[in-house]
Short mmCIF file of C-alpha atoms in Angstrom, two decimals:
data_model
loop_
_atom_site.label_atom_id
_atom_site.label_comp_id
_atom_site.label_asym_id
_atom_site.label_seq_id
_atom_site.Cartn_x
_atom_site.Cartn_y
_atom_site.Cartn_z
CA UNK Y 5 98.51 167.23 96.20
CA UNK Y 6 95.31 166.37 97.66
CA UNK Y 7 92.15 167.04 95.57
CA UNK Y 8 89.86 169.92 96.27
CA UNK Y 9 87.15 167.55 97.55
CA UNK Y 10 89.64 166.59 100.31
CA UNK Y 11 90.44 169.98 101.25
CA UNK Y 12 86.40 170.68 101.67
CA UNK Y 13 86.10 167.52 103.75
CA UNK Y 14 88.36 168.74 106.00
CA UNK Y 15 87.13 172.23 106.60
CA UNK Y 16 84.00 170.57 107.17
CA UNK Y 17 85.49 168.34 109.76
CA UNK Y 18 87.54 171.38 111.25
CA UNK Y 19 84.07 173.41 111.31
CA UNK Y 20 82.40 170.46 113.03
CA UNK Y 21 85.15 170.40 115.63
CA UNK Y 22 85.16 174.25 116.22
CA UNK Y 23 81.57 174.07 116.63
CA UNK Y 24 82.10 171.67 119.55
CA UNK Y 25 84.58 173.55 121.08
CA UNK Y 26 82.71 176.95 120.94
CA UNK Y 27 79.69 175.16 122.73
CA UNK Y 28 81.63 173.36 125.36
CA UNK Y 29 80.67 174.83 128.97
CA UNK Y 30 82.70 173.56 131.72
CA UNK Y 31 79.89 173.25 134.04
CA UNK Y 32 78.65 170.31 132.21
CA UNK Y 33 82.06 168.62 131.66
CA UNK Y 34 81.84 165.04 133.25
CA UNK Y 35 83.26 164.97 136.51
CA UNK Y 36 85.94 162.23 135.75
CA UNK Y 37 86.98 164.34 132.61
CA UNK Y 38 87.53 167.28 134.70
CA UNK Y 39 89.56 165.30 137.19
CA UNK Y 40 91.78 164.06 134.41
CA UNK Y 41 92.12 167.31 132.82
CA UNK Y 42 93.34 169.04 136.40
CA UNK Y 43 95.74 165.96 136.82
CA UNK Y 44 97.39 166.76 133.15
CA UNK Y 45 97.86 170.32 134.00
CA UNK Y 46 99.30 169.33 137.18
CA UNK Y 47 101.72 167.03 135.45
CA UNK Y 48 102.60 169.61 132.86
CA UNK Y 49 103.27 172.40 135.33
CA UNK Y 50 105.15 170.22 137.81
CA UNK Y 51 107.47 168.76 134.84
CA UNK Y 52 107.75 172.46 133.72
CA UNK Y 53 108.92 173.34 136.87
CA UNK Y 54 111.47 170.55 137.16
CA UNK Y 55 113.02 171.37 133.51
CA UNK Y 56 113.11 174.82 134.33
CA UNK Y 57 115.66 174.29 136.90
CA UNK Y 58 117.95 172.37 134.67
CA UNK Y 59 121.17 174.32 133.97
CA UNK Y 60 120.52 174.50 130.03
CA UNK Y 61 116.96 175.93 130.66
CA UNK Y 62 118.56 178.52 133.18
CA UNK Y 63 121.00 179.25 130.55
CA UNK Y 64 118.33 179.86 127.93
CA UNK Y 65 116.54 182.16 130.20
CA UNK Y 66 119.68 184.38 130.65
CA UNK Y 67 119.59 185.07 126.72
CA UNK Y 68 115.95 185.39 126.25
CA UNK Y 69 114.24 188.84 126.54
CA UNK Y 70 111.52 188.84 128.97
CA UNK Y 71 109.42 191.97 128.42
CA UNK Y 72 106.93 192.69 131.32
CA UNK Y 73 103.69 191.15 131.20
CA UNK Y 74 101.18 188.74 133.37
CA UNK Y 75 102.31 185.59 132.18
CA UNK Y 76 104.63 183.49 134.54
CA UNK Y 77 107.97 181.80 133.42
CA UNK Y 78 107.43 178.95 135.76
CA UNK Y 79 109.81 178.60 138.28
CA UNK Y 80 111.73 181.31 136.34
CA UNK Y 81 111.21 184.18 138.73
CA UNK Y 82 109.58 186.63 136.16
CA UNK Y 83 106.22 187.23 134.41
CA UNK Y 84 106.17 188.53 130.85
CA UNK Y 85 104.25 188.32 127.56
CA UNK Y 86 102.21 185.26 126.74
CA UNK Y 87 104.39 184.40 123.43
CA UNK Y 88 107.58 184.53 125.73
CA UNK Y 89 106.22 182.67 128.53
CA UNK Y 90 104.67 180.02 126.42
CA UNK Y 91 107.72 179.44 124.70
CA UNK Y 92 110.12 179.22 127.64
CA UNK Y 93 107.60 177.04 129.26
CA UNK Y 94 107.13 174.73 126.29
CA UNK Y 95 110.87 173.88 125.98
CA UNK Y 96 111.16 173.15 129.65
CA UNK Y 97 108.21 171.05 129.98
CA UNK Y 98 109.65 168.58 127.42
CA UNK Y 99 113.59 168.83 128.01
CA UNK Y 100 113.64 165.83 130.65
CA UNK Y 101 111.18 163.77 128.73
CA UNK Y 102 108.92 163.55 131.53
CA UNK Y 103 105.77 165.02 129.95
CA UNK Y 104 102.44 163.12 129.70
CA UNK Y 105 101.70 161.62 126.11
CA UNK Y 106 98.85 160.14 124.35
CA UNK Y 107 99.59 156.86 122.51
CA UNK Y 108 96.38 157.42 120.16
CA UNK Y 109 97.54 160.54 119.46
CA UNK Y 110 101.14 159.45 118.71
CA UNK Y 111 102.69 162.10 120.77
CA UNK Y 112 102.33 164.82 123.24
CA UNK Y 113 98.87 166.83 123.22
CA UNK Y 114 99.14 169.00 126.56
CA UNK Y 115 102.90 169.98 126.07
CA UNK Y 116 101.83 171.33 122.75
CA UNK Y 117 98.80 173.47 124.05
CA UNK Y 118 99.04 173.96 127.83
CA UNK Y 119 101.70 176.51 128.10
CA UNK Y 120 100.22 178.80 125.46
CA UNK Y 121 96.74 178.59 126.93
CA UNK Y 122 97.94 179.35 130.22
CA UNK Y 123 100.07 182.12 129.25
CA UNK Y 124 97.05 183.51 127.32
CA UNK Y 125 94.78 183.11 130.24
CA UNK Y 126 97.37 184.93 132.74
CA UNK Y 127 97.76 187.82 130.14
CA UNK Y 128 93.56 188.16 129.62
CA UNK Y 129 93.32 187.82 133.35
CA UNK Y 130 90.58 185.16 132.22
CA UNK Y 131 87.96 183.52 134.59
CA UNK Y 132 88.96 179.94 135.96
CA UNK Y 133 85.90 178.20 134.24
CA UNK Y 134 87.26 179.72 130.94
CA UNK Y 135 90.71 179.01 131.34
CA UNK Y 136 89.80 174.98 131.87
CA UNK Y 137 87.36 174.90 129.20
CA UNK Y 138 90.01 176.34 126.87
CA UNK Y 139 92.44 173.68 128.41
CA UNK Y 140 90.07 170.72 127.67
CA UNK Y 141 89.55 172.10 124.02
CA UNK Y 142 93.09 172.38 123.43
CA UNK Y 143 93.89 168.94 124.72
CA UNK Y 144 90.90 167.21 122.57
CA UNK Y 145 91.56 169.33 119.40
CA UNK Y 146 95.33 168.38 119.83
CA UNK Y 147 95.01 164.78 120.36
CA UNK Y 148 92.24 164.26 117.54
CA UNK Y 149 94.79 166.00 115.22
CA UNK Y 150 97.46 163.57 116.22
CA UNK Y 151 95.04 160.53 115.60
CA UNK Y 152 94.04 162.14 112.00
CA UNK Y 153 97.90 162.53 111.12
CA UNK Y 154 100.21 159.74 109.95
CA UNK Y 155 103.42 161.28 109.74
CA UNK Y 156 106.07 160.29 106.61
CA UNK Y 157 108.84 158.06 108.36
CA UNK Y 158 111.40 160.10 109.99
CA UNK Y 159 109.06 162.96 111.08
CA UNK Y 160 109.29 164.09 114.46
CA UNK Y 161 105.53 164.75 116.25
CA UNK Y 162 106.94 167.84 117.91
CA UNK Y 163 106.02 170.92 116.56
CA UNK Y 164 103.53 169.93 113.61
CA UNK Y 165 99.65 168.52 114.56
CA UNK Y 166 99.78 169.91 118.30
CA UNK Y 167 99.58 173.29 116.92
CA UNK Y 168 95.74 173.02 116.16
CA UNK Y 169 95.19 172.37 119.70
CA UNK Y 170 96.99 175.43 121.18
CA UNK Y 171 95.07 177.57 118.44
CA UNK Y 172 91.78 176.07 119.58
CA UNK Y 173 92.03 176.75 123.02
CA UNK Y 174 93.65 180.14 122.71
CA UNK Y 175 90.99 181.26 120.17
CA UNK Y 176 88.39 180.11 122.66
CA UNK Y 177 89.97 182.36 125.34
CA UNK Y 178 89.90 184.85 123.01
CA UNK Y 179 86.01 184.85 122.82
CA UNK Y 180 86.02 183.97 119.19
CA UNK Y 181 82.88 182.24 117.79
CA UNK Y 182 82.83 178.85 115.90
CA UNK Y 183 84.04 180.26 112.62
CA UNK Y 184 86.55 182.14 114.18
CA UNK Y 185 88.00 178.99 116.13
CA UNK Y 186 87.69 177.14 112.95
CA UNK Y 187 89.79 179.54 111.03
CA UNK Y 188 92.28 179.63 113.98
CA UNK Y 189 92.91 175.84 113.94
CA UNK Y 190 93.12 175.91 110.22
CA UNK Y 191 95.85 178.64 110.33
CA UNK Y 192 97.71 176.50 113.01
CA UNK Y 193 97.43 173.79 110.61
CA UNK Y 194 99.46 175.79 108.08
CA UNK Y 195 102.26 176.46 110.79
CA UNK Y 196 103.95 173.00 111.26
CA UNK Y 197 107.45 172.02 111.77
CA UNK Y 198 108.91 169.47 109.59
CA UNK Y 199 111.50 168.31 112.25
CA UNK Y 200 113.53 164.85 111.66
CA UNK Y 201 113.39 162.18 114.14
CA UNK Y 202 117.28 161.94 114.11
CA UNK Y 203 117.70 165.31 115.86
CA UNK Y 204 116.28 163.50 119.02
CA UNK Y 205 118.41 160.45 118.41
CA UNK Y 206 121.39 162.81 118.23
CA UNK Y 207 120.48 164.59 121.03
CA UNK Y 208 119.94 167.85 119.71
CA UNK Y 209 117.78 169.86 121.84
CA UNK Y 210 116.32 171.79 118.74
CA UNK Y 211 113.73 169.02 119.31
CA UNK Y 212 112.64 170.69 122.58
CA UNK Y 213 112.51 174.20 120.70
CA UNK Y 214 109.94 172.86 118.14
CA UNK Y 215 107.53 172.54 121.02
CA UNK Y 216 108.21 176.16 122.06
CA UNK Y 217 107.84 177.45 118.76
CA UNK Y 218 104.31 175.26 118.49
CA UNK Y 219 102.82 177.15 121.22
CA UNK Y 220 103.82 180.61 119.79
CA UNK Y 221 102.29 179.48 116.37
CA UNK Y 222 98.97 178.64 118.24
CA UNK Y 223 98.95 182.00 119.49
CA UNK Y 224 99.93 183.36 116.05
CA UNK Y 225 96.84 181.66 114.76
CA UNK Y 226 94.34 182.67 117.26
CA UNK Y 227 95.25 186.22 117.04
CA UNK Y 228 95.20 186.09 113.03
CA UNK Y 229 91.56 184.49 113.52
CA UNK Y 230 90.62 187.32 116.04
CA UNK Y 231 91.76 189.74 113.40
CA UNK Y 232 89.70 188.49 110.99
CA UNK Y 233 92.35 187.55 108.29
CA UNK Y 234 92.61 183.73 108.96
CA UNK Y 235 90.34 181.47 106.90
CA UNK Y 236 89.25 177.68 107.37
CA UNK Y 237 90.19 176.27 103.85
CA UNK Y 238 91.19 172.80 104.76
CA UNK Y 239 94.86 173.56 105.16
CA UNK Y 240 95.39 170.50 107.10
CA UNK Y 241 94.71 168.33 104.07
CA UNK Y 242 98.22 170.05 102.40
CA UNK Y 243 100.08 170.29 105.30
CA UNK Y 244 99.54 167.16 107.21
CA UNK Y 245 98.06 165.22 104.40
CA UNK Y 246 100.52 166.15 101.57
CA UNK Y 247 103.65 167.52 102.64
CA UNK Y 248 104.18 165.55 106.14
CA UNK Y 249 102.20 162.54 105.46
CA UNK Y 250 98.65 161.73 105.53
CA UNK Y 251 95.42 163.26 106.92
CA UNK Y 252 92.19 161.39 108.04
CA UNK Y 253 89.55 163.96 108.78
CA UNK Y 254 86.95 161.48 110.12
CA UNK Y 255 89.39 161.24 113.12
CA UNK Y 256 88.60 164.99 113.89
CA UNK Y 257 84.66 164.00 114.60
CA UNK Y 258 84.91 160.48 115.67
CA UNK Y 259 82.69 160.18 118.71
CA UNK Y 260 82.86 164.02 119.26
CA UNK Y 261 81.54 164.90 122.59
CA UNK Y 262 81.33 161.59 124.01
CA UNK Y 263 84.66 160.37 123.82
CA UNK Y 264 87.43 162.42 125.44
CA UNK Y 265 91.13 161.77 124.69
CA UNK Y 266 92.44 163.19 127.80
CA UNK Y 267 91.22 160.08 129.57
CA UNK Y 268 93.27 157.77 127.42
CA UNK Y 269 96.68 159.65 127.93
CA UNK Y 270 99.90 158.54 129.77
CA UNK Y 271 102.10 159.78 132.59
CA UNK Y 272 105.92 158.87 132.96
CA UNK Y 273 107.82 157.43 135.71
CA UNK Y 274 110.98 157.57 133.49
CA UNK Y 275 113.05 160.38 132.13
CA UNK Y 276 112.96 158.85 128.85
CA UNK Y 277 111.19 158.65 125.46
CA UNK Y 278 107.77 157.10 126.07
CA UNK Y 279 108.82 154.34 123.49
CA UNK Y 280 111.17 153.16 125.90
CA UNK Y 281 109.16 152.84 129.13
CA UNK Y 282 107.66 149.36 128.56
CA UNK Y 283 111.42 148.01 128.41
CA UNK Y 284 112.58 150.19 131.45
CA UNK Y 285 109.53 148.69 133.38
CA UNK Y 286 110.70 145.20 132.06
CA UNK Y 287 114.26 145.58 133.23
CA UNK Y 288 113.35 147.04 136.57
CA UNK Y 289 111.18 143.61 137.39
CA UNK Y 290 113.90 141.46 135.92
CA UNK Y 291 116.21 143.33 138.40
CA UNK Y 292 114.03 142.93 141.25
CA UNK Y 293 113.48 139.25 140.43
CA UNK Y 294 117.18 137.91 139.40
CA UNK Y 295 119.32 140.50 140.95
CA UNK Y 296 117.85 141.29 144.60
CA UNK Y 297 120.52 143.30 146.52
CA UNK Y 298 123.11 143.26 144.02
CA UNK Y 299 125.27 146.01 143.22
CA UNK Y 300 125.62 147.28 139.46
CA UNK Y 301 128.86 145.95 139.04
CA UNK Y 302 127.64 142.47 139.99
CA UNK Y 303 124.71 142.82 137.73
CA UNK Y 304 126.82 143.86 134.62
CA UNK Y 305 129.00 140.82 135.26
CA UNK Y 306 126.20 138.57 134.82
CA UNK Y 307 124.51 139.67 132.12
CA UNK Y 308 125.90 138.59 128.48
CA UNK Y 309 122.99 139.89 126.35
CA UNK Y 310 119.97 141.97 126.30
CA UNK Y 311 117.14 141.47 123.28
CA UNK Y 312 114.53 143.84 123.18
CA UNK Y 313 111.56 142.94 120.55
CA UNK Y 314 109.51 145.76 120.09
CA UNK Y 315 107.28 147.66 117.69
CA UNK Y 316 108.04 149.72 114.55
CA UNK Y 317 107.78 153.07 116.28
CA UNK Y 318 110.44 152.11 118.85
CA UNK Y 319 112.90 149.81 116.94
CA UNK Y 320 114.71 152.66 115.63
CA UNK Y 321 116.09 153.51 119.20
CA UNK Y 322 118.81 151.45 119.18
CA UNK Y 323 121.78 153.46 119.44
CA UNK Y 324 124.19 151.87 122.14
CA UNK Y 325 126.08 154.89 122.87
CA UNK Y 326 124.86 158.51 123.46
CA UNK Y 327 126.80 161.83 124.34
CA UNK Y 328 124.16 163.93 126.00
CA UNK Y 329 120.97 163.62 128.35
CA UNK Y 330 118.79 164.03 125.52
CA UNK Y 331 120.59 161.24 123.18
CA UNK Y 332 120.62 158.80 126.11
CA UNK Y 333 116.73 159.44 126.77
CA UNK Y 334 116.21 158.16 123.43
CA UNK Y 335 118.24 155.06 123.47
CA UNK Y 336 116.67 151.66 124.54
CA UNK Y 337 120.28 150.39 124.99
CA UNK Y 338 120.78 153.18 127.53
CA UNK Y 339 117.36 152.73 129.13
CA UNK Y 340 117.34 149.00 129.34
CA UNK Y 341 120.98 149.10 131.10
CA UNK Y 342 119.99 152.06 133.35
CA UNK Y 343 116.94 150.47 134.63
CA UNK Y 344 118.69 146.74 135.04
CA UNK Y 345 121.60 148.13 136.94
CA UNK Y 346 120.26 151.14 138.84
CA UNK Y 347 116.45 150.14 138.96
CA UNK Y 348 115.61 154.05 137.79
CA UNK Y 349 115.77 155.99 134.81
CA UNK Y 350 116.27 159.50 136.05
CA UNK Y 351 117.64 162.71 134.48
CA UNK Y 352 120.58 162.32 136.87
CA UNK Y 353 121.20 158.81 135.12
CA UNK Y 354 120.81 160.30 131.86
CA UNK Y 355 123.82 162.85 132.49
CA UNK Y 356 126.20 160.29 132.69
CA UNK Y 357 128.23 160.03 129.65
CA UNK Y 358 129.77 156.16 128.65
CA UNK Y 359 133.16 157.27 129.59
CA UNK Y 360 131.82 158.28 133.18
CA UNK Y 361 129.84 154.82 133.58
CA UNK Y 362 131.71 151.93 132.16
CA UNK Y 363 129.85 149.56 133.61
CA UNK Y 364 126.70 151.13 132.13
CA UNK Y 365 128.26 151.51 129.05
CA UNK Y 366 129.14 147.79 128.69
CA UNK Y 367 125.80 146.97 129.34
CA UNK Y 368 124.11 148.79 127.14
CA UNK Y 369 126.43 147.59 124.34
CA UNK Y 370 125.26 144.16 124.97
CA UNK Y 371 121.42 145.63 123.98
CA UNK Y 372 120.01 144.23 120.65
CA UNK Y 373 117.03 146.21 119.43
CA UNK Y 374 114.40 144.39 116.74
CA UNK Y 375 111.15 145.02 115.49
CA UNK Y 376 108.68 142.27 116.29
CA UNK Y 377 105.98 142.92 113.35
CA UNK Y 378 103.49 140.85 115.65
CA UNK Y 379 104.05 143.46 118.14
CA UNK Y 380 103.75 146.22 115.82
CA UNK Y 381 100.39 144.92 114.49
CA UNK Y 382 99.00 145.55 118.27
CA UNK Y 383 99.44 149.39 117.76
CA UNK Y 384 97.98 151.79 118.83
CA UNK Y 385 96.14 150.29 121.45
CA UNK Y 386 99.07 148.52 122.96
CA UNK Y 387 102.67 149.47 122.67
CA UNK Y 388 103.79 145.90 123.61
CA UNK Y 389 107.74 144.94 124.14
CA UNK Y 390 109.39 141.62 124.84
CA UNK Y 391 112.74 141.69 126.86
CA UNK Y 392 115.21 138.53 127.27
CA UNK Y 393 117.91 138.84 129.46
CA UNK Y 394 120.85 136.41 128.99
CA UNK Y 395 123.10 135.39 131.62
CA UNK Y 396 126.79 134.25 131.53
CA UNK Y 397 125.73 131.29 133.14
CA UNK Y 398 123.49 130.63 130.31
CA UNK Y 399 120.38 130.98 131.97
CA UNK Y 400 117.89 133.19 130.25
CA UNK Y 401 114.78 135.15 131.24
CA UNK Y 402 111.89 136.26 128.98
CA UNK Y 403 109.23 139.01 130.03
CA UNK Y 404 106.58 140.51 128.12
CA UNK Y 405 104.23 143.70 128.61
CA UNK Y 406 101.37 145.03 126.68
CA UNK Y 407 101.91 148.68 127.75
CA UNK Y 408 104.09 151.02 129.94
CA UNK Y 409 103.03 151.36 133.63
CA UNK Y 410 101.38 155.08 133.90
CA UNK Y 411 99.19 154.23 130.85
CA UNK Y 412 95.54 155.31 131.60
CA UNK Y 413 94.11 151.99 129.88
CA UNK Y 414 96.83 149.70 131.49
CA UNK Y 415 98.24 150.57 134.91
CA UNK Y 416 96.97 154.17 135.60
CA UNK Y 417 98.58 156.75 137.91
CA UNK Y 418 96.06 158.66 140.10
CA UNK Y 419 96.98 162.16 141.48
CA UNK Y 420 98.76 160.84 144.73
CA UNK Y 421 100.91 158.27 142.82
CA UNK Y 422 101.97 160.89 140.51
CA UNK Y 423 102.57 163.65 142.99
CA UNK Y 424 104.90 160.98 144.66
CA UNK Y 425 106.69 160.37 141.45
CA UNK Y 426 107.40 164.13 140.89
CA UNK Y 427 108.21 164.63 144.14
CA UNK Y 428 111.01 162.26 143.99
CA UNK Y 429 112.31 164.47 140.69
CA UNK Y 430 112.60 167.41 143.53
CA UNK Y 431 114.69 165.37 145.43
CA UNK Y 432 111.86 164.45 147.78
CA UNK Y 433 110.85 168.08 148.54
CA UNK Y 434 107.07 168.28 148.48
CA UNK Y 435 106.78 171.73 148.45
CA UNK Y 436 106.89 172.75 144.64
CA UNK Y 437 104.49 169.56 144.06
CA UNK Y 438 101.94 171.00 146.79
CA UNK Y 439 101.96 174.57 145.61
CA UNK Y 440 101.17 173.52 141.87
CA UNK Y 441 98.36 171.28 143.06
CA UNK Y 442 97.08 174.37 145.14
CA UNK Y 443 97.46 176.46 141.93
CA UNK Y 444 95.40 173.84 139.74
CA UNK Y 445 92.85 172.97 142.44
CA UNK Y 446 91.97 176.76 142.70
CA UNK Y 447 91.43 177.38 138.84
CA UNK Y 448 87.66 176.47 138.83
CA UNK Y 449 86.50 179.10 141.66
CA UNK Y 450 88.72 181.91 140.43
CA UNK Y 451 87.07 184.89 138.67
CA UNK Y 452 90.29 186.10 137.49
CA UNK Y 453 93.62 183.81 137.09
CA UNK Y 454 96.31 186.10 136.58
CA UNK Y 455 97.19 186.42 140.36
CA UNK Y 456 97.14 182.69 140.85
CA UNK Y 457 98.95 181.83 138.07
CA UNK Y 458 101.42 184.34 138.49
CA UNK Y 459 102.80 182.31 141.67
CA UNK Y 460 104.07 179.72 139.37
CA UNK Y 461 106.87 182.06 138.73
CA UNK Y 462 108.23 181.85 142.06
CA UNK Y 463 107.46 178.29 143.07
CA UNK Y 464 109.04 177.13 146.74
CA UNK Y 465 112.81 176.80 146.74
CA UNK Y 466 113.35 178.34 143.35
CA UNK Y 467 116.49 180.49 144.20
CA UNK Y 468 117.86 177.72 146.36
CA UNK Y 469 117.87 175.11 144.07
CA UNK Y 470 119.26 177.53 141.32
CA UNK Y 471 122.10 178.16 143.58
CA UNK Y 472 122.79 174.35 144.43
CA UNK Y 473 122.71 173.71 140.77
CA UNK Y 474 125.19 176.47 139.78
CA UNK Y 475 127.67 174.88 142.58
CA UNK Y 476 127.46 171.73 141.09
CA UNK Y 477 128.21 173.07 137.39
CA UNK Y 478 130.99 174.71 138.74
#
C-alpha cells in the first residue's frame, strides 16, 4: 500500500487541479483550444448517433427504463434523467470503435466524460458557456489522470481513470468551489472498474458498459461532493497507484494552464481499436500501390504473408480469428486483411464473420504480429508500426509509419475532413452530421442548453434508419 505521504501528495495535486478547474473561464480559453474542444464534442455526439442506430444499441434501449427528464438519448427519440442518458450515450459512443482518443492519456478521455457532462447540463438547463467550460475541465482532468496512471498489464483503460474527468466536469456544472471539485475528483478516483483487456479481444460488449458506468460514476461522485460527504484524501494513490497499477501525481499539474491535452488527441477514420490504425493506414497504401484496380480475390491470391512489427501496447491484438464485430475491431490480422483487400475498415466489414468472408479469413490467417522493442521505445509520442507484405512471387514490400492518420501531432483532421469521414458512416447522408454541428456551434451563445441539446434525441432520419436496419436484421 502506498505510504501516507504518497496520498498526501496526490491530494495536494488533486486540489491544485481543482483550483484550476474552478477558476477556468470560457471567455479566456484560447480560440484554438475552444475550436478543438468543439470538434471533439462534435465527434463524440456524431459517433454516439452512429452507434445508437445499431441493432445492439436499439436492443439495449428496449430493456432500459427511461424515466422522464431533460437529458437526450442521442438518436434514441427520448429525453430522460441525466444518469440514464449518460450511460446509454456513453455505451453507444464506444460500441463501434470510432470515438476519439489521446495517446498520452493512453485511452479515451472524451467518451468518459462528455456524455455525463452534457446530460447534466441538459438536466440543469445550464448556460452554454458553463457547459463548454465543464466539458474542457472534464477532458483535461481525464487526460491528466490518464497520463498519471500506468495500469497493470492486462487492465483495460475503459471505466477507471476517466471517471475523474466526468466527476470534475459535473462538479463544475453543479457550481462547487475548488474544495468541492477536489472532493468530487477524489470520489471518482475511488469508483474505478478493473476490466480485463481480454474482454475486448473476446468481443464481449461488457467493455462498452464500462464507459457507461464510468459516466454515471462521475455523476455520482459530483453529487456526493455537492452533498458535502465526499473528501479529498488522495484516493487515487490507492486505487490507481496500488490496486490497478502505479500513479504519478506530478502529471496532474504538469504545465497546468499552459498545455491543453485536447489539442493532442486523435480522431479515427477506421472502425477499430486505435492501436490497429497505423496498420490499416499502411495496408491501404500498399493496396493502392501494388494492387490498383484488383479485386479482393485477386489480392488475396497474391499475398503469402503479412508481417506487422508493432509496439508493446498493440502486440497482444494478434488473434487471427473473430466471432463478433468487437472482436474483429481488436484483431490486427482482421484489420490488416480488411484494409488490404477492401481498402476500408468499417462497421460493416467488422460484421462479416470468417465463414462469411473466406478470402478475408484466409488473408487474416497469414498475418504475423510481433513486438519490436525499438518501436515500443518510441511510445507515447509515436505509435510506430512496420508492415511487410510478401507476395507469392517472392517479392516483398515494407513500409513504416510513426503515427496513424488522424493524430493531431502527425496528420490531423480538421472540422471539414472529420465531417466528411463521419458522413460516410451515415451512408453519405449529410443531414445528421450538419445537425450535430449546428447544435455544437450553438452552445456558446445559449443562455439555457436544454432545448438545443434536446434536439439530439431526434436527429434527422432516425426513424427511417431504424426501420431499414430492422428490415436488414430480418
